Short mmCIF file of C-alpha atoms in Angstrom, two decimals:
data_model
loop_
_atom_site.label_atom_id
_atom_site.label_comp_id
_atom_site.label_asym_id
_atom_site.label_seq_id
_atom_site.Cartn_x
_atom_site.Cartn_y
_atom_site.Cartn_z
CA UNK A 228 -2.24 19.44 -18.12
CA UNK A 229 -5.11 17.59 -20.39
CA UNK A 230 -8.58 17.57 -19.03
CA UNK A 231 -9.81 17.45 -15.97
CA UNK A 232 -11.64 15.56 -13.31
CA UNK A 233 -15.56 15.82 -14.63
CA UNK A 234 -16.41 13.55 -11.33
CA UNK A 235 -20.27 15.84 -9.45
CA UNK A 236 -17.94 16.26 -6.67
CA UNK A 237 -14.87 17.07 -8.10
CA UNK A 238 -13.59 19.82 -5.84
CA UNK A 239 -11.81 21.41 -8.31
CA UNK A 240 -14.71 21.29 -10.81
CA UNK A 241 -16.67 22.75 -8.27
CA UNK A 242 -14.84 25.76 -7.72
CA UNK A 243 -14.94 26.24 -11.61
CA UNK A 244 -18.58 25.89 -11.62
CA UNK A 245 -19.36 28.73 -8.79
CA UNK A 246 -16.72 31.04 -10.94
CA UNK A 247 -18.76 30.36 -14.46
CA UNK A 248 -15.05 28.85 -15.36
CA UNK A 249 -16.27 26.63 -18.93
CA UNK A 250 -13.12 25.56 -20.41
CA UNK A 251 -12.21 21.98 -19.22
CA UNK A 252 -8.61 22.36 -20.65
CA UNK A 253 -7.34 25.39 -18.04
CA UNK A 254 -3.57 24.80 -17.45
CA UNK A 255 -1.15 23.80 -15.54
CA UNK A 256 -0.94 27.72 -14.18
CA UNK A 257 -4.65 28.33 -14.34
CA UNK A 258 -4.73 24.99 -12.33
CA UNK A 259 -2.28 25.57 -9.54
CA UNK A 260 -4.31 29.15 -8.99
CA UNK A 261 -7.19 28.44 -8.70
CA UNK A 262 -5.69 25.42 -5.43
CA UNK A 263 -4.01 28.68 -4.16
CA UNK A 264 -7.37 30.53 -4.04
CA UNK A 265 -8.85 27.57 -2.61
CA UNK A 266 -6.38 26.61 0.12
CA UNK A 267 -4.30 28.63 1.44
CA UNK A 268 -5.38 30.37 3.91
CA UNK A 269 -6.53 26.53 5.40
CA UNK A 270 -2.93 25.57 5.31
CA UNK A 271 -1.75 28.86 6.40
CA UNK A 272 -4.51 28.59 9.86
CA UNK A 273 -2.79 24.80 9.76
CA UNK A 274 0.98 25.69 10.58
CA UNK A 275 0.02 28.39 12.17
CA UNK A 276 -2.27 25.81 14.83
CA UNK A 277 1.20 23.60 14.26
CA UNK A 278 3.47 26.21 16.17
CA UNK A 279 1.71 27.56 18.96
CA UNK A 280 0.80 31.27 16.18
CA UNK A 281 4.15 31.66 15.21
CA UNK A 282 2.53 33.06 11.84
CA UNK A 283 6.50 33.69 10.46
CA UNK A 284 7.18 30.57 10.59
CA UNK A 285 3.50 29.41 9.22
CA UNK A 286 4.07 32.26 6.31
CA UNK A 287 7.24 30.44 5.17
CA UNK A 288 5.77 26.93 5.41
CA UNK A 289 2.84 27.33 3.36
CA UNK A 290 4.80 29.06 0.27
CA UNK A 291 7.13 26.11 0.85
CA UNK A 292 4.54 23.55 0.83
CA UNK A 293 2.73 25.23 -2.52
CA UNK A 294 6.14 25.49 -4.73
CA UNK A 295 6.03 22.00 -3.79
CA UNK A 296 2.37 21.60 -4.98
CA UNK A 297 3.11 23.72 -8.62
CA UNK A 298 6.74 21.49 -8.29
CA UNK A 299 4.40 18.23 -8.71
CA UNK A 300 0.68 19.25 -10.21
CA UNK A 301 1.82 17.61 -13.49
CA UNK A 302 1.85 13.57 -11.95
CA UNK A 303 -1.25 14.58 -10.68
CA UNK A 304 -4.04 13.02 -12.81
CA UNK A 305 -7.36 13.17 -10.47
CA UNK A 306 -7.88 15.59 -8.45
CA UNK A 307 -10.85 14.56 -6.01
CA UNK A 308 -9.71 14.59 -2.65
CA UNK A 309 -6.98 17.81 -3.61
CA UNK A 310 -7.41 18.35 0.00
CA UNK A 311 -5.94 14.90 0.61
CA UNK A 312 -2.99 15.40 -1.92
CA UNK A 313 -2.25 19.37 -0.48
CA UNK A 314 -2.95 18.17 3.38
CA UNK A 315 -0.52 15.31 2.67
CA UNK A 316 2.04 17.79 1.48
CA UNK A 317 1.92 20.24 4.67
CA UNK A 318 1.97 17.58 6.98
CA UNK A 319 6.03 16.46 5.53
CA UNK A 320 6.29 19.38 5.67
CA UNK A 321 5.65 20.16 8.74
CA UNK A 322 7.75 17.10 10.11
CA UNK A 323 11.02 18.19 8.57
CA UNK A 324 10.50 21.84 9.97
CA UNK A 325 10.17 20.06 13.15
CA UNK A 326 13.35 17.74 12.77
CA UNK A 327 15.52 20.67 11.80
CA UNK A 328 14.15 22.72 14.38
CA UNK A 329 15.03 19.35 17.45
CA UNK A 330 19.20 19.64 15.18
CA UNK A 331 19.69 22.86 16.22
CA UNK A 332 18.24 22.74 19.92
CA UNK A 333 19.14 21.53 23.33
CA UNK A 334 15.76 21.47 24.50
CA UNK A 335 12.17 19.38 24.17
CA UNK A 336 10.60 19.42 20.87
CA UNK A 337 6.54 18.57 21.26
CA UNK A 338 5.16 16.20 17.75
CA UNK A 339 1.71 17.41 17.55
CA UNK A 340 -0.04 15.87 15.06
CA UNK A 341 -3.90 16.24 14.50
CA UNK A 342 -4.68 13.31 12.45
CA UNK A 343 -8.25 15.19 11.84
CA UNK A 344 -6.42 18.17 10.32
CA UNK A 345 -5.56 15.92 7.76
CA UNK A 346 -8.46 14.70 5.76
CA UNK A 347 -7.82 11.21 4.08
CA UNK A 348 -9.54 9.51 0.82
CA UNK A 349 -8.52 6.41 -0.35
CA UNK A 350 -9.54 8.09 -4.02
CA UNK A 351 -7.81 10.89 -4.19
CA UNK A 352 -4.37 11.76 -5.75
CA UNK A 353 -2.29 10.74 -2.65
CA UNK A 354 -2.60 7.48 -3.25
CA UNK A 355 -0.74 8.17 -6.29
CA UNK A 356 1.76 10.16 -5.89
CA UNK A 357 2.35 8.43 -1.99
CA UNK A 358 0.52 4.64 -2.69
CA UNK A 359 -0.48 3.40 0.96
CA UNK A 360 1.67 0.24 -0.13
CA UNK A 361 5.31 2.60 0.15
CA UNK A 362 4.10 4.99 2.30
CA UNK A 363 1.70 4.11 5.71
CA UNK A 364 -0.10 6.79 7.53
CA UNK A 365 2.51 7.99 10.03
CA UNK A 366 -0.22 9.67 11.96
CA UNK A 367 -2.49 6.48 13.96
CA UNK A 368 1.41 5.71 14.98
CA UNK A 369 2.74 8.67 16.49
CA UNK A 370 -1.06 8.23 18.06
CA UNK A 371 -0.46 5.10 19.75
CA UNK A 372 2.77 5.53 21.19
CA UNK A 373 3.85 7.69 24.67
CA UNK A 374 5.26 11.70 23.44
CA UNK A 375 8.29 10.49 25.07
CA UNK A 376 9.05 7.24 23.76
CA UNK A 377 8.50 9.20 20.19
CA UNK A 378 11.31 11.25 21.03
CA UNK A 379 13.26 8.60 22.06
CA UNK A 380 12.86 6.81 18.19
CA UNK A 381 13.41 10.54 16.58
CA UNK A 382 16.20 10.91 18.14
CA UNK A 383 18.05 7.64 17.79
CA UNK A 384 16.90 7.99 13.83
CA UNK A 385 18.30 11.33 13.65
CA UNK A 386 22.35 9.41 14.37
CA UNK A 387 22.11 11.23 17.81
CA UNK A 388 24.79 9.03 20.21
CA UNK A 389 22.94 7.88 22.80
CA UNK A 390 24.65 10.66 25.27
CA UNK A 391 23.33 13.76 22.84
CA UNK A 392 20.01 11.92 22.75
CA UNK A 393 19.49 11.78 27.00
CA UNK A 394 21.07 15.18 27.25
CA UNK A 395 18.29 16.22 24.85
CA UNK A 396 15.56 14.45 27.14
CA UNK A 397 17.17 15.68 30.17
CA UNK A 398 18.05 12.06 31.84
CA UNK A 399 20.69 9.71 31.99
CA UNK A 400 22.55 7.79 29.43
CA UNK A 401 20.78 4.59 31.14
CA UNK A 402 17.43 5.81 31.01
CA UNK A 403 17.68 6.65 27.73
CA UNK A 404 18.52 3.32 26.78
CA UNK A 405 16.14 1.42 29.07
CA UNK A 406 13.57 4.09 27.35
CA UNK A 407 14.64 3.31 23.60
CA UNK A 408 14.42 -0.25 24.19
CA UNK A 409 10.85 0.20 26.03
CA UNK A 410 9.90 2.10 22.97
CA UNK A 411 11.19 0.11 19.81
CA UNK A 412 9.32 -3.29 21.47
CA UNK A 413 6.19 -0.74 22.10
CA UNK A 414 6.87 0.49 18.26
CA UNK A 415 6.89 -3.30 16.56
CA UNK A 416 3.80 -3.82 18.55
CA UNK A 417 2.16 -0.65 17.40
CA UNK A 418 2.89 -0.90 14.04
CA UNK A 419 1.68 -5.31 13.61
CA UNK A 420 -2.06 -4.86 15.25
CA UNK A 421 -2.32 -1.04 13.80
CA UNK A 422 -0.59 -0.83 10.87
CA UNK A 423 -1.19 -4.48 9.04
CA UNK A 424 -5.06 -4.08 10.51
CA UNK A 425 -5.15 -7.22 12.68
CA UNK A 426 -6.30 -7.53 16.17
CA UNK A 427 -4.44 -9.22 18.41
CA UNK A 428 -7.52 -11.82 18.71
CA UNK A 429 -6.95 -12.97 15.39
CA UNK A 430 -2.87 -12.84 14.83
CA UNK A 431 -1.13 -16.03 16.02
CA UNK A 432 2.50 -15.40 17.68
CA UNK A 433 3.77 -17.17 14.46
CA UNK A 434 2.18 -14.66 12.57
CA UNK A 435 2.86 -12.23 14.69
CA UNK A 436 7.15 -13.45 15.14
CA UNK A 437 7.19 -13.73 11.12
CA UNK A 438 5.70 -9.81 10.88
CA UNK A 439 7.83 -8.84 13.24
CA UNK A 440 11.08 -10.60 11.28
CA UNK A 441 10.33 -8.62 7.89
CA UNK A 442 9.77 -5.12 9.44
CA UNK A 443 13.92 -5.78 11.14
CA UNK A 444 15.21 -1.94 12.43
CA UNK A 445 12.43 0.09 13.20
CA UNK A 446 12.56 3.40 11.21
CA UNK A 447 9.25 5.07 12.44
CA UNK A 448 10.34 8.12 11.28
CA UNK A 449 10.27 6.92 7.06
CA UNK A 450 8.41 3.85 6.41
CA UNK A 451 8.00 0.01 7.18
CA UNK A 452 7.10 -1.48 3.30
CA UNK A 453 9.91 -0.12 1.48
CA UNK A 454 12.25 -2.48 2.88
CA UNK A 455 9.79 -5.46 2.67
CA UNK A 456 8.55 -5.01 -1.03
CA UNK A 457 12.77 -5.02 -1.31
CA UNK A 458 13.43 -8.16 0.42
CA UNK A 459 10.02 -9.10 -1.84
CA UNK A 460 11.47 -8.56 -4.76
CA UNK A 461 14.62 -9.40 -4.60
CA UNK A 462 13.01 -13.21 -3.16
CA UNK A 463 11.21 -13.57 -6.02
CA UNK A 464 13.87 -12.21 -8.71
CA UNK A 465 16.39 -14.93 -7.08
CA UNK A 466 12.94 -18.08 -7.01
CA UNK A 467 11.06 -17.39 -10.10
CA UNK A 468 12.05 -20.48 -11.99
CA UNK A 469 11.02 -22.39 -8.86
CA UNK A 470 7.71 -20.59 -9.51
CA UNK A 471 7.43 -22.31 -13.09
CA UNK A 472 8.34 -26.24 -12.06
CA UNK A 473 5.41 -28.85 -12.49
CA UNK A 474 4.27 -28.86 -9.36
CA UNK A 475 3.14 -25.31 -9.91
CA UNK A 476 1.74 -26.46 -12.87
CA UNK A 477 -0.47 -29.61 -11.24
CA UNK A 478 -1.74 -26.71 -8.50
CA UNK A 479 -3.29 -24.38 -10.83
CA UNK A 480 -4.92 -27.20 -12.79
CA UNK A 481 -6.78 -27.91 -9.53
CA UNK A 482 -8.24 -24.30 -9.84
CA UNK A 483 -7.87 -22.97 -12.53
CA UNK A 484 -11.05 -23.59 -14.14
CA UNK A 485 -12.98 -24.09 -11.45
CA UNK A 486 -11.90 -20.01 -11.25
CA UNK A 487 -12.62 -19.58 -15.24
CA UNK A 488 -16.13 -20.75 -14.87
CA UNK A 489 -16.90 -18.34 -11.53
CA UNK A 490 -17.72 -15.68 -14.42
CA UNK A 491 -18.85 -15.33 -17.76
CA UNK A 492 -16.08 -14.52 -20.09
CA UNK A 493 -16.09 -12.76 -22.93
CA UNK A 494 -14.53 -12.96 -26.80
CA UNK A 495 -14.33 -8.37 -26.33
CA UNK A 496 -12.71 -8.46 -22.76
CA UNK A 497 -10.11 -6.97 -21.99
CA UNK A 498 -9.35 -8.34 -18.37
CA UNK A 499 -6.24 -8.03 -15.44
CA UNK A 500 -4.17 -11.23 -13.55
CA UNK A 501 -2.46 -9.25 -10.95
CA UNK A 502 1.02 -10.90 -9.84
CA UNK A 503 0.92 -12.68 -12.39
CA UNK A 504 3.99 -14.91 -11.44
CA UNK A 505 5.43 -16.83 -14.53
CA UNK A 506 2.08 -16.32 -16.73
CA UNK A 507 0.17 -20.15 -16.11
CA UNK A 508 -2.60 -19.04 -15.08
CA UNK A 509 -2.60 -15.66 -17.81
CA UNK A 510 -2.17 -17.62 -20.33
CA UNK A 511 -5.30 -20.41 -19.54
CA UNK A 512 -7.19 -16.89 -19.81
CA UNK A 513 -5.85 -15.57 -22.72
CA UNK A 514 -8.23 -18.44 -24.35
CA UNK A 515 -11.54 -16.59 -23.13
CA UNK A 516 -10.71 -12.68 -23.91
CA UNK A 517 -9.66 -10.13 -25.95
CA UNK A 518 -6.87 -8.85 -23.76
CA UNK A 519 -4.62 -9.98 -20.69
CA UNK A 520 -2.50 -7.18 -18.97
CA UNK A 521 -0.69 -9.64 -16.70
CA UNK A 522 0.77 -7.08 -13.64
CA UNK A 523 4.22 -8.32 -11.75
CA UNK A 524 6.89 -5.79 -10.31
CA UNK A 525 9.44 -9.08 -10.91
CA UNK A 526 11.88 -8.81 -14.15
CA UNK A 527 12.87 -12.52 -13.86
CA UNK A 528 9.37 -13.96 -13.21
CA UNK A 529 8.18 -11.45 -15.96
CA UNK A 530 11.02 -12.79 -18.57
CA UNK A 531 10.04 -16.37 -17.52
CA UNK A 532 6.09 -15.59 -18.23
CA UNK A 533 7.17 -14.23 -22.13
CA UNK A 534 8.78 -17.15 -22.38
CA UNK A 535 5.95 -19.76 -21.03
CA UNK A 536 3.86 -16.90 -23.83
CA UNK A 537 5.69 -18.02 -26.53
CA UNK A 538 5.88 -21.54 -25.83
CA UNK A 539 1.89 -21.73 -25.73
CA UNK A 540 2.12 -19.09 -28.61
CA UNK A 541 -0.45 -16.79 -26.64
CA UNK A 542 0.02 -12.98 -27.85
CA UNK A 543 -2.68 -11.05 -26.59
CA UNK A 544 -1.04 -11.23 -23.38
CA UNK A 545 0.33 -7.95 -22.51
CA UNK A 546 3.44 -8.16 -19.99
CA UNK A 547 3.12 -5.08 -17.43
CA UNK A 548 6.43 -4.99 -15.08
CA UNK A 549 4.81 -2.67 -12.30
CA UNK A 550 4.33 -2.43 -9.42
CA UNK A 551 0.29 -2.46 -9.54
CA UNK A 552 -0.05 -0.71 -6.46
CA UNK A 553 1.33 2.05 -7.95
CA UNK A 554 -0.31 2.30 -10.91
CA UNK A 555 -3.34 4.81 -11.71
CA UNK A 556 -6.60 3.41 -10.47
CA UNK A 557 -8.21 5.91 -13.74
CA UNK A 558 -5.21 4.19 -15.82
CA UNK A 559 -6.90 1.15 -17.54
CA UNK A 560 -10.22 -0.62 -16.33
CA UNK A 561 -10.89 -3.52 -16.46
CA UNK A 562 -13.51 -5.84 -17.29
CA UNK A 563 -12.64 -9.11 -14.73
CA UNK A 564 -9.51 -8.97 -12.48
CA UNK A 565 -7.96 -11.93 -11.07
CA UNK A 566 -5.23 -12.51 -8.40
CA UNK A 567 -3.99 -15.83 -7.33
CA UNK A 568 -1.71 -17.23 -4.60
CA UNK A 569 -0.43 -12.95 -4.17
CA UNK A 570 -2.16 -11.45 -1.00
CA UNK A 571 0.39 -12.98 1.47
CA UNK A 572 2.79 -11.46 0.48
CA UNK A 573 1.53 -8.00 0.42
CA UNK A 574 2.14 -5.40 3.56
CA UNK A 575 -1.55 -4.48 3.07
CA UNK A 576 -4.15 -7.42 1.25
CA UNK A 577 -6.88 -5.06 2.60
CA UNK A 578 -5.58 -2.19 0.52
CA UNK A 579 -4.10 -4.03 -1.85
CA UNK A 580 -7.77 -5.75 -2.85
CA UNK A 581 -9.58 -2.07 -2.63
CA UNK A 582 -6.82 -0.75 -5.50
CA UNK A 583 -7.47 -3.82 -7.72
CA UNK A 584 -11.73 -2.94 -7.66
CA UNK A 585 -11.19 0.49 -7.83
CA UNK A 586 -9.19 -0.44 -11.74
CA UNK A 587 -12.17 -2.94 -12.21
CA UNK A 588 -15.90 -0.98 -14.73
CA UNK A 589 -18.64 -0.72 -13.38
CA UNK A 590 -20.41 -4.21 -13.60
CA UNK A 591 -16.77 -5.84 -13.65
CA UNK A 592 -15.75 -8.72 -10.97
CA UNK A 593 -13.24 -9.71 -8.89
CA UNK A 594 -11.67 -13.52 -8.22
CA UNK A 595 -8.34 -13.50 -5.57
CA UNK A 596 -7.68 -16.96 -4.43
CA UNK A 597 -5.04 -17.45 -2.01
CA UNK A 598 -3.85 -20.47 1.19
CA UNK A 599 -6.35 -20.90 3.69
CA UNK A 600 -4.85 -20.25 6.87
CA UNK A 601 -2.31 -22.57 8.60
CA UNK A 602 0.29 -22.88 10.97
CA UNK A 603 2.97 -24.34 8.62
CA UNK A 604 6.03 -22.25 9.39
CA UNK A 605 7.98 -24.38 7.97
CA UNK A 606 6.31 -23.31 4.18
CA UNK A 607 5.95 -19.31 5.06
CA UNK A 608 9.98 -18.80 5.58
CA UNK A 609 10.76 -21.62 2.62
CA UNK A 610 8.04 -18.48 0.65
CA UNK A 611 9.32 -15.34 1.96
CA UNK A 612 5.04 -14.86 3.84
CA UNK A 613 4.14 -12.72 5.22
CA UNK A 614 0.91 -13.71 6.14
CA UNK A 615 -0.43 -17.61 7.58
CA UNK A 616 -3.11 -17.30 4.99
CA UNK A 617 -6.47 -16.23 5.63
CA UNK A 618 -9.94 -17.28 6.91
CA UNK A 619 -13.49 -17.17 4.98
CA UNK A 620 -14.35 -14.09 7.16
CA UNK A 621 -10.87 -12.22 6.87
CA UNK A 622 -11.66 -13.16 2.35
CA UNK A 623 -15.20 -11.86 3.00
CA UNK A 624 -14.04 -8.10 4.59
CA UNK A 625 -11.47 -7.16 2.12
CA UNK A 626 -13.68 -7.81 -0.30
CA UNK A 627 -16.89 -6.28 1.34
CA UNK A 628 -15.04 -3.18 2.80
CA UNK A 629 -13.60 -2.72 -1.06
CA UNK A 630 -17.57 -1.72 -2.06
CA UNK A 631 -17.85 -5.50 -3.80
CA UNK A 632 -21.63 -6.55 -3.69
CA UNK A 633 -22.87 -10.77 -4.13
CA UNK A 634 -19.30 -11.41 -2.32
CA UNK A 635 -18.66 -15.07 -1.97
CA UNK A 636 -15.35 -16.97 0.30
CA UNK A 637 -14.77 -20.74 -0.52
CA UNK A 638 -12.34 -23.25 0.80
CA UNK A 639 -11.68 -26.35 -1.37
CA UNK A 640 -9.72 -28.68 0.05
CA UNK A 641 -9.31 -30.44 -2.64
CA UNK A 642 -7.58 -28.53 -4.76
CA UNK A 643 -4.04 -27.68 -2.05
CA UNK A 644 -1.29 -26.45 -2.41
CA UNK A 645 1.14 -29.20 -1.39
CA UNK A 646 4.60 -28.37 0.37
CA UNK A 647 7.05 -30.78 0.84
CA UNK A 648 8.87 -30.78 4.45
CA UNK A 649 12.40 -31.17 5.39
CA UNK A 650 11.35 -34.63 7.02
CA UNK A 651 9.36 -35.45 3.79
CA UNK A 652 6.26 -35.26 4.98
CA UNK A 653 3.89 -33.65 2.23
CA UNK A 654 1.71 -31.03 3.89
CA UNK A 655 -1.13 -30.02 1.85
CA UNK A 656 -2.06 -26.28 2.44
CA UNK A 657 -6.40 -25.93 0.70
CA UNK A 658 -7.45 -23.03 -1.33
CA UNK A 659 -9.35 -20.42 -0.57
CA UNK A 660 -11.31 -18.06 -3.15
CA UNK A 661 -13.53 -15.51 -2.85
CA UNK A 662 -15.05 -13.14 -5.31
CA UNK A 663 -17.42 -10.09 -5.87
CA UNK A 664 -18.79 -7.45 -8.35
CA UNK A 665 -18.57 -3.46 -8.75
#
């Protein structure tokens, strides 16, 4: 553990200042003792409330939480909002306890998760260790489902037979089967409309069906985006070469110069290309700046990008074969960042934009582009897309909610993605481009 956060609103810094601790290089043991003093009683009370004043169990779970805190403290490098991280550990510990209790009991055990007791902070270590693209906030889903639906799904996911689950819930086998089917349908609806942050008014039936297909079997208690990401990774690894074909280069030639002119790039700038693919845009971008960090979670894409850079004699692009959504927001800070035709593949595009903005320097700029809203189901199926493009209103909201100023959004019909349907018809999807400054 080296220097800890020096932000004025950092809880750890404020605590240390109150106790006249001037050493900014506290070791892990010292920091753990500080955190233990601050949060032991609140976490203890949290468990006491959840367990109907079973304070013996609350004491055991509190100790379990701080054991986990100690074991994982070395992974934390941003202490602002540390409370969110500790309460997330407590929440997960409570869920595990509830699962074990249910397995060892034939009675109905209510699941009570109070979101008001679980503070959240998008800038907290919680988002470094439990990235929002991997683990979603279960509390919204829990609260939107009737308790019986929740319990029916939980028992099924814990590998109880239908007969065992029906006995636990004190109902007939046919009644449980019917309840589980209704719960699955309702959960899928809740996940799509709540989890993906879209409203019923803006989501078409085609988009709903596509998202339903990507969700696959409901696994409410384990997460939704892990399987989606694995599917996406497989798609890009197996079809990366198609993204380097001539029509993709032609598409880039239509939009790249337009994008590069939007902000004043200089030779001293360090910029990011999020989801760089095979490096077509990164190669052009590299001519204007000192360094480009190109992020892509597909190894095949990165291998083709490296080949592109060698052919074009580009030596100032750093290939980062990692998921930028899992990067620590304070690890790299960029003068400008770009994300071209990537959002329609992401589970949470609004969160992705926020993540990119957090990786910008103050005064830096972000530009994103994608397909404008369309209804071409064949294109979505062939490209393994999640979203049918975006509207100007959606883009503007992504950028504004991420804290950018001077936000602008444009739709360019003269820079379309051309897609050949099975019937041989050329379908042209306009490009939407937007940006803003931090």
